[in-house]
Every structure is written in structure tokens, then in C-alpha cells.
Amino acid sequence: MTDTWQPTDTGVLTLPSGRLVRGRGLRRPLPAGAAPSFAVYLLGEEPPEVPWETRWLRWPDFRLPSSRPQARAVLGEVWERAADERVELACRGGRGRTGTALACLAVLDGVPADRAVEYVRAHYSRHAVETPWQRRYVRRFTT
């Protein structure tokens, strides 16, 4: 890994494979340090312009992604790129949608789907994944 986050960077989740993904809430200021090289914004409306490469995954607050196939494809891209890039996932608060997406990445990384929310809560935020339907989405997310 040449251009990734450090495990000690703010909001960075270390997956079992060693891939690093930063989760954050867009309501908070951009953390100090390196900017992402690629980011996915999990929002109900189009995200703000930023100087790095982005994808927008339409995902209303407290809900699920508007397109499950698109979500699977985008999260697969995040997982792939996290091997050697600084990748960020973000929603407004950095907990529900971001936590759900991080849990899906954990599934892609080999964490059993029924343990992925627990993994993200232990290694990213104890408040990650806010709703019962978000937890169910992660349990049903398959590799």
C-alpha cells in the first residue's frame, strides 16, 4: 500500500485484510492531513464539489440505497481501490449510511455478514448503523 491512510488517522476503519477506508460525516470539517484520492458520498441529494474523484450513491437519510445493484457495484469499487488508495465514504452524520456501507465493505473483506455491524461498531464507531433495516441490509449483503 503506497498511498493509503494510516490506521491512526481520524475515522479510518482497518478491514481484516489491512485495507483502510475513512468514514466521516460531511457536517464536520475535513480532517487534517491528506485528502482522499477517491470518495463515495452516500446522500439523498447531489454532493458538493470537491477536488478529488467522487461517486454519488443516492441514499436518503435513515434509509437504504436507492439502487441495490448500483450500491453493490460502487462498494465493490471502494473495496478494490482501498487496497492502494486513500478512499473515503461519507454521509451527513458519518454513522448510519456510512456505517452501513463500511459494514458492507467488511462483508466484502471476509467478515461474516451477521458479524459485520458488530465489527464496524467495534473498530469505527459504536453508533454505526442506525436502523433495523440498515442492519438487515448488511446481513443480506453478499459477496
mmCIF file with all atom_site columns, C-alpha atoms in Angstrom:
data_model
loop_
_atom_site.group_PDB
_atom_site.id
_atom_site.type_symbol
_atom_site.label_atom_id
_atom_site.label_alt_id
_atom_site.label_comp_id
_atom_site.label_asym_id
_atom_site.label_entity_id
_atom_site.label_seq_id
_atom_site.pdbx_PDB_ins_code
_atom_site.Cartn_x
_atom_site.Cartn_y
_atom_site.Cartn_z
_atom_site.occupancy
_atom_site.B_iso_or_equiv
_atom_site.pdbx_formal_charge
_atom_site.auth_seq_id
_atom_site.auth_comp_id
_atom_site.auth_asym_id
_atom_site.auth_atom_id
_atom_site.pdbx_PDB_model_num
ATOM 1   C CA . MET A 1 1   ? 0.000   0.000   0.000  1.00 0.00 ? 1   MET A CA 1
ATOM 2   C CA . THR A 1 2   ? 1.600   3.194   -1.108 1.00 0.00 ? 2   THR A CA 1
ATOM 3   C CA . ASP A 1 3   ? -0.978  5.980   -0.968 1.00 0.00 ? 3   ASP A CA 1
ATOM 4   C CA . THR A 1 4   ? -3.402  4.933   1.758  1.00 0.00 ? 4   THR A CA 1
ATOM 5   C CA . TRP A 1 5   ? -4.474  6.322   5.097  1.00 0.00 ? 5   TRP A CA 1
ATOM 6   C CA . GLN A 1 6   ? -2.726  5.409   8.320  1.00 0.00 ? 6   GLN A CA 1
ATOM 7   C CA . PRO A 1 7   ? -4.644  3.287   10.837 1.00 0.00 ? 7   PRO A CA 1
ATOM 8   C CA . THR A 1 8   ? -4.295  6.152   13.330 1.00 0.00 ? 8   THR A CA 1
ATOM 9   C CA . ASP A 1 9   ? -5.914  8.748   11.025 1.00 0.00 ? 9   ASP A CA 1
ATOM 10  C CA . THR A 1 10  ? -9.261  10.111  12.233 1.00 0.00 ? 10  THR A CA 1
ATOM 11  C CA . GLY A 1 11  ? -12.224 7.927   11.261 1.00 0.00 ? 11  GLY A CA 1
ATOM 12  C CA . VAL A 1 12  ? -10.193 5.250   9.477  1.00 0.00 ? 12  VAL A CA 1
ATOM 13  C CA . LEU A 1 13  ? -11.518 1.692   9.610  1.00 0.00 ? 13  LEU A CA 1
ATOM 14  C CA . THR A 1 14  ? -8.958  -1.074  9.190  1.00 0.00 ? 14  THR A CA 1
ATOM 15  C CA . LEU A 1 15  ? -10.541 -4.079  7.490  1.00 0.00 ? 15  LEU A CA 1
ATOM 16  C CA . PRO A 1 16  ? -9.239  -7.590  8.278  1.00 0.00 ? 16  PRO A CA 1
ATOM 17  C CA . SER A 1 17  ? -7.250  -7.619  5.000  1.00 0.00 ? 17  SER A CA 1
ATOM 18  C CA . GLY A 1 18  ? -5.431  -4.448  6.051  1.00 0.00 ? 18  GLY A CA 1
ATOM 19  C CA . ARG A 1 19  ? -7.351  -2.214  3.634  1.00 0.00 ? 19  ARG A CA 1
ATOM 20  C CA . LEU A 1 20  ? -8.045  1.205   5.140  1.00 0.00 ? 20  LEU A CA 1
ATOM 21  C CA . VAL A 1 21  ? -11.204 3.246   4.486  1.00 0.00 ? 21  VAL A CA 1
ATOM 22  C CA . ARG A 1 22  ? -12.027 6.565   6.091  1.00 0.00 ? 22  ARG A CA 1
ATOM 23  C CA . GLY A 1 23  ? -15.606 7.169   7.142  1.00 0.00 ? 23  GLY A CA 1
ATOM 24  C CA . ARG A 1 24  ? -16.792 10.639  8.041  1.00 0.00 ? 24  ARG A CA 1
ATOM 25  C CA . GLY A 1 25  ? -19.702 12.977  8.428  1.00 0.00 ? 25  GLY A CA 1
ATOM 26  C CA . LEU A 1 26  ? -19.897 15.853  5.981  1.00 0.00 ? 26  LEU A CA 1
ATOM 27  C CA . ARG A 1 27  ? -21.338 18.101  8.701  1.00 0.00 ? 27  ARG A CA 1
ATOM 28  C CA . ARG A 1 28  ? -17.927 18.123  10.334 1.00 0.00 ? 28  ARG A CA 1
ATOM 29  C CA . PRO A 1 29  ? -14.849 19.861  8.903  1.00 0.00 ? 29  PRO A CA 1
ATOM 30  C CA . LEU A 1 30  ? -12.489 17.886  6.697  1.00 0.00 ? 30  LEU A CA 1
ATOM 31  C CA . PRO A 1 31  ? -9.979  16.131  8.977  1.00 0.00 ? 31  PRO A CA 1
ATOM 32  C CA . ALA A 1 32  ? -6.407  17.368  8.978  1.00 0.00 ? 32  ALA A CA 1
ATOM 33  C CA . GLY A 1 33  ? -3.924  15.512  6.831  1.00 0.00 ? 33  GLY A CA 1
ATOM 34  C CA . ALA A 1 34  ? -4.092  14.044  3.364  1.00 0.00 ? 34  ALA A CA 1
ATOM 35  C CA . ALA A 1 35  ? -7.233  14.414  1.277  1.00 0.00 ? 35  ALA A CA 1
ATOM 36  C CA . PRO A 1 36  ? -8.893  11.341  -0.203 1.00 0.00 ? 36  PRO A CA 1
ATOM 37  C CA . SER A 1 37  ? -7.963  10.315  -3.709 1.00 0.00 ? 37  SER A CA 1
ATOM 38  C CA . PHE A 1 38  ? -11.436 8.786   -4.175 1.00 0.00 ? 38  PHE A CA 1
ATOM 39  C CA . ALA A 1 39  ? -14.652 9.271   -2.219 1.00 0.00 ? 39  ALA A CA 1
ATOM 40  C CA . VAL A 1 40  ? -18.199 7.973   -2.305 1.00 0.00 ? 40  VAL A CA 1
ATOM 41  C CA . TYR A 1 41  ? -20.914 10.224  -0.942 1.00 0.00 ? 41  TYR A CA 1
ATOM 42  C CA . LEU A 1 42  ? -23.990 8.474   0.421  1.00 0.00 ? 42  LEU A CA 1
ATOM 43  C CA . LEU A 1 43  ? -26.598 11.196  0.173  1.00 0.00 ? 43  LEU A CA 1
ATOM 44  C CA . GLY A 1 44  ? -30.184 11.774  -0.881 1.00 0.00 ? 44  GLY A CA 1
ATOM 45  C CA . GLU A 1 45  ? -29.104 14.807  -2.905 1.00 0.00 ? 45  GLU A CA 1
ATOM 46  C CA . GLU A 1 46  ? -26.120 15.535  -5.125 1.00 0.00 ? 46  GLU A CA 1
ATOM 47  C CA . PRO A 1 47  ? -22.944 16.104  -3.085 1.00 0.00 ? 47  PRO A CA 1
ATOM 48  C CA . PRO A 1 48  ? -20.873 19.290  -3.069 1.00 0.00 ? 48  PRO A CA 1
ATOM 49  C CA . GLU A 1 49  ? -17.979 19.722  -5.483 1.00 0.00 ? 49  GLU A CA 1
ATOM 50  C CA . VAL A 1 50  ? -14.594 18.569  -4.204 1.00 0.00 ? 50  VAL A CA 1
ATOM 51  C CA . PRO A 1 51  ? -11.141 18.450  -5.840 1.00 0.00 ? 51  PRO A CA 1
ATOM 52  C CA . TRP A 1 52  ? -10.840 14.634  -5.792 1.00 0.00 ? 52  TRP A CA 1
ATOM 53  C CA . GLU A 1 53  ? -12.589 11.879  -7.732 1.00 0.00 ? 53  GLU A CA 1
ATOM 54  C CA . THR A 1 54  ? -16.047 11.016  -6.395 1.00 0.00 ? 54  THR A CA 1
ATOM 55  C CA . ARG A 1 55  ? -19.083 8.855   -6.903 1.00 0.00 ? 55  ARG A CA 1
ATOM 56  C CA . TRP A 1 56  ? -22.543 9.717   -5.668 1.00 0.00 ? 56  TRP A CA 1
ATOM 57  C CA . LEU A 1 57  ? -24.620 6.854   -4.360 1.00 0.00 ? 57  LEU A CA 1
ATOM 58  C CA . ARG A 1 58  ? -28.186 8.085   -3.882 1.00 0.00 ? 58  ARG A CA 1
ATOM 59  C CA . TRP A 1 59  ? -29.018 7.044   -0.330 1.00 0.00 ? 59  TRP A CA 1
ATOM 60  C CA . PRO A 1 60  ? -31.645 9.037   1.617  1.00 0.00 ? 60  PRO A CA 1
ATOM 61  C CA . ASP A 1 61  ? -31.019 9.629   5.331  1.00 0.00 ? 61  ASP A CA 1
ATOM 62  C CA . PHE A 1 62  ? -32.097 6.734   7.607  1.00 0.00 ? 62  PHE A CA 1
ATOM 63  C CA . ARG A 1 63  ? -32.943 4.640   4.529  1.00 0.00 ? 63  ARG A CA 1
ATOM 64  C CA . LEU A 1 64  ? -31.251 2.235   2.146  1.00 0.00 ? 64  LEU A CA 1
ATOM 65  C CA . PRO A 1 65  ? -29.544 2.854   -1.198 1.00 0.00 ? 65  PRO A CA 1
ATOM 66  C CA . SER A 1 66  ? -31.976 3.780   -3.976 1.00 0.00 ? 66  SER A CA 1
ATOM 67  C CA . SER A 1 67  ? -30.388 1.160   -6.254 1.00 0.00 ? 67  SER A CA 1
ATOM 68  C CA . ARG A 1 68  ? -29.073 -2.034  -4.685 1.00 0.00 ? 68  ARG A CA 1
ATOM 69  C CA . PRO A 1 69  ? -27.192 -3.128  -7.836 1.00 0.00 ? 69  PRO A CA 1
ATOM 70  C CA . GLN A 1 70  ? -25.519 0.280   -8.066 1.00 0.00 ? 70  GLN A CA 1
ATOM 71  C CA . ALA A 1 71  ? -24.658 0.142   -4.353 1.00 0.00 ? 71  ALA A CA 1
ATOM 72  C CA . ARG A 1 72  ? -23.082 -3.296  -4.781 1.00 0.00 ? 72  ARG A CA 1
ATOM 73  C CA . ALA A 1 73  ? -21.021 -2.081  -7.752 1.00 0.00 ? 73  ALA A CA 1
ATOM 74  C CA . VAL A 1 74  ? -19.878 1.141   -6.064 1.00 0.00 ? 74  VAL A CA 1
ATOM 75  C CA . LEU A 1 75  ? -18.975 -0.580  -2.788 1.00 0.00 ? 75  LEU A CA 1
ATOM 76  C CA . GLY A 1 76  ? -17.078 -3.218  -4.767 1.00 0.00 ? 76  GLY A CA 1
ATOM 77  C CA . GLU A 1 77  ? -15.101 -0.398  -6.396 1.00 0.00 ? 77  GLU A CA 1
ATOM 78  C CA . VAL A 1 78  ? -14.416 1.153   -2.977 1.00 0.00 ? 78  VAL A CA 1
ATOM 79  C CA . TRP A 1 79  ? -13.134 -2.176  -1.666 1.00 0.00 ? 79  TRP A CA 1
ATOM 80  C CA . GLU A 1 80  ? -10.871 -2.669  -4.706 1.00 0.00 ? 80  GLU A CA 1
ATOM 81  C CA . ARG A 1 81  ? -9.457  0.857   -4.631 1.00 0.00 ? 81  ARG A CA 1
ATOM 82  C CA . ALA A 1 82  ? -8.858  0.783   -0.863 1.00 0.00 ? 82  ALA A CA 1
ATOM 83  C CA . ALA A 1 83  ? -6.013  -1.672  -1.499 1.00 0.00 ? 83  ALA A CA 1
ATOM 84  C CA . ASP A 1 84  ? -3.738  1.170   -2.603 1.00 0.00 ? 84  ASP A CA 1
ATOM 85  C CA . GLU A 1 85  ? -5.628  4.487   -2.482 1.00 0.00 ? 85  GLU A CA 1
ATOM 86  C CA . ARG A 1 86  ? -6.992  6.868   0.148  1.00 0.00 ? 86  ARG A CA 1
ATOM 87  C CA . VAL A 1 87  ? -10.694 6.072   -0.066 1.00 0.00 ? 87  VAL A CA 1
ATOM 88  C CA . GLU A 1 88  ? -13.432 7.807   1.893  1.00 0.00 ? 88  GLU A CA 1
ATOM 89  C CA . LEU A 1 89  ? -17.107 7.035   2.497  1.00 0.00 ? 89  LEU A CA 1
ATOM 90  C CA . ALA A 1 90  ? -19.251 9.857   3.841  1.00 0.00 ? 90  ALA A CA 1
ATOM 91  C CA . CYS A 1 91  ? -22.830 10.842  4.576  1.00 0.00 ? 91  CYS A CA 1
ATOM 92  C CA . ARG A 1 92  ? -24.110 13.833  6.574  1.00 0.00 ? 92  ARG A CA 1
ATOM 93  C CA . GLY A 1 93  ? -23.503 12.432  10.054 1.00 0.00 ? 93  GLY A CA 1
ATOM 94  C CA . GLY A 1 94  ? -20.982 9.658   9.340  1.00 0.00 ? 94  GLY A CA 1
ATOM 95  C CA . ARG A 1 95  ? -22.868 6.990   11.275 1.00 0.00 ? 95  ARG A CA 1
ATOM 96  C CA . GLY A 1 96  ? -25.942 5.396   9.703  1.00 0.00 ? 96  GLY A CA 1
ATOM 97  C CA . ARG A 1 97  ? -25.321 5.308   5.967  1.00 0.00 ? 97  ARG A CA 1
ATOM 98  C CA . THR A 1 98  ? -21.546 5.459   6.322  1.00 0.00 ? 98  THR A CA 1
ATOM 99  C CA . GLY A 1 99  ? -21.559 2.740   8.988  1.00 0.00 ? 99  GLY A CA 1
ATOM 100 C CA . THR A 1 100 ? -23.838 0.571   6.849  1.00 0.00 ? 100 THR A CA 1
ATOM 101 C CA . ALA A 1 101 ? -21.557 0.969   3.826  1.00 0.00 ? 101 ALA A CA 1
ATOM 102 C CA . LEU A 1 102 ? -18.480 0.218   5.961  1.00 0.00 ? 102 LEU A CA 1
ATOM 103 C CA . ALA A 1 103 ? -20.192 -2.925  7.268  1.00 0.00 ? 103 ALA A CA 1
ATOM 104 C CA . CYS A 1 104 ? -20.862 -3.999  3.676  1.00 0.00 ? 104 CYS A CA 1
ATOM 105 C CA . LEU A 1 105 ? -17.154 -3.483  2.932  1.00 0.00 ? 105 LEU A CA 1
ATOM 106 C CA . ALA A 1 106 ? -16.359 -5.688  5.910  1.00 0.00 ? 106 ALA A CA 1
ATOM 107 C CA . VAL A 1 107 ? -18.543 -8.393  4.347  1.00 0.00 ? 107 VAL A CA 1
ATOM 108 C CA . LEU A 1 108 ? -16.648 -7.999  1.054  1.00 0.00 ? 108 LEU A CA 1
ATOM 109 C CA . ASP A 1 109 ? -13.447 -8.320  3.079  1.00 0.00 ? 109 ASP A CA 1
ATOM 110 C CA . GLY A 1 110 ? -14.489 -11.644 4.595  1.00 0.00 ? 110 GLY A CA 1
ATOM 111 C CA . VAL A 1 111 ? -16.307 -10.709 7.812  1.00 0.00 ? 111 VAL A CA 1
ATOM 112 C CA . PRO A 1 112 ? -19.425 -12.887 8.134  1.00 0.00 ? 112 PRO A CA 1
ATOM 113 C CA . ALA A 1 113 ? -22.487 -10.778 7.269  1.00 0.00 ? 113 ALA A CA 1
ATOM 114 C CA . ASP A 1 114 ? -24.093 -11.477 10.651 1.00 0.00 ? 114 ASP A CA 1
ATOM 115 C CA . ARG A 1 115 ? -20.993 -10.055 12.423 1.00 0.00 ? 115 ARG A CA 1
ATOM 116 C CA . ALA A 1 116 ? -20.186 -7.098  10.163 1.00 0.00 ? 116 ALA A CA 1
ATOM 117 C CA . VAL A 1 117 ? -22.189 -4.477  12.091 1.00 0.00 ? 117 VAL A CA 1
ATOM 118 C CA . GLU A 1 118 ? -20.534 -5.586  15.321 1.00 0.00 ? 118 GLU A CA 1
ATOM 119 C CA . TYR A 1 119 ? -17.128 -5.339  13.612 1.00 0.00 ? 119 TYR A CA 1
ATOM 120 C CA . VAL A 1 120 ? -17.746 -1.776  12.411 1.00 0.00 ? 120 VAL A CA 1
ATOM 121 C CA . ARG A 1 121 ? -19.121 -0.700  15.784 1.00 0.00 ? 121 ARG A CA 1
ATOM 122 C CA . ALA A 1 122 ? -16.011 -2.073  17.490 1.00 0.00 ? 122 ALA A CA 1
ATOM 123 C CA . HIS A 1 123 ? -13.486 -0.613  15.020 1.00 0.00 ? 123 HIS A CA 1
ATOM 124 C CA . TYR A 1 124 ? -15.112 2.570   13.650 1.00 0.00 ? 124 TYR A CA 1
ATOM 125 C CA . SER A 1 125 ? -17.990 3.938   15.771 1.00 0.00 ? 125 SER A CA 1
ATOM 126 C CA . ARG A 1 126 ? -20.203 2.366   18.394 1.00 0.00 ? 126 ARG A CA 1
ATOM 127 C CA . HIS A 1 127 ? -23.067 4.358   16.835 1.00 0.00 ? 127 HIS A CA 1
ATOM 128 C CA . ALA A 1 128 ? -22.575 2.976   13.326 1.00 0.00 ? 128 ALA A CA 1
ATOM 129 C CA . VAL A 1 129 ? -25.605 1.523   11.506 1.00 0.00 ? 129 VAL A CA 1
ATOM 130 C CA . GLU A 1 130 ? -28.640 3.260   12.972 1.00 0.00 ? 130 GLU A CA 1
ATOM 131 C CA . THR A 1 131 ? -31.784 1.447   11.858 1.00 0.00 ? 131 THR A CA 1
ATOM 132 C CA . PRO A 1 132 ? -33.082 -2.125  11.876 1.00 0.00 ? 132 PRO A CA 1
ATOM 133 C CA . TRP A 1 133 ? -33.411 -2.085  8.077  1.00 0.00 ? 133 TRP A CA 1
ATOM 134 C CA . GLN A 1 134 ? -29.775 -0.962  7.727  1.00 0.00 ? 134 GLN A CA 1
ATOM 135 C CA . ARG A 1 135 ? -28.709 -3.907  9.913  1.00 0.00 ? 135 ARG A CA 1
ATOM 136 C CA . ARG A 1 136 ? -30.864 -6.250  7.809  1.00 0.00 ? 136 ARG A CA 1
ATOM 137 C CA . TYR A 1 137 ? -29.352 -4.819  4.601  1.00 0.00 ? 137 TYR A CA 1
ATOM 138 C CA . VAL A 1 138 ? -25.858 -5.691  5.860  1.00 0.00 ? 138 VAL A CA 1
ATOM 139 C CA . ARG A 1 139 ? -26.935 -9.222  6.894  1.00 0.00 ? 139 ARG A CA 1
ATOM 140 C CA . ARG A 1 140 ? -28.290 -9.778  3.377  1.00 0.00 ? 140 ARG A CA 1
ATOM 141 C CA . PHE A 1 141 ? -25.325 -8.174  1.605  1.00 0.00 ? 141 PHE A CA 1
ATOM 142 C CA . THR A 1 142 ? -23.394 -10.925 -0.129 1.00 0.00 ? 142 THR A CA 1
ATOM 143 C CA . THR A 1 143 ? -20.011 -11.172 -1.742 1.00 0.00 ? 143 THR A CA 1
#
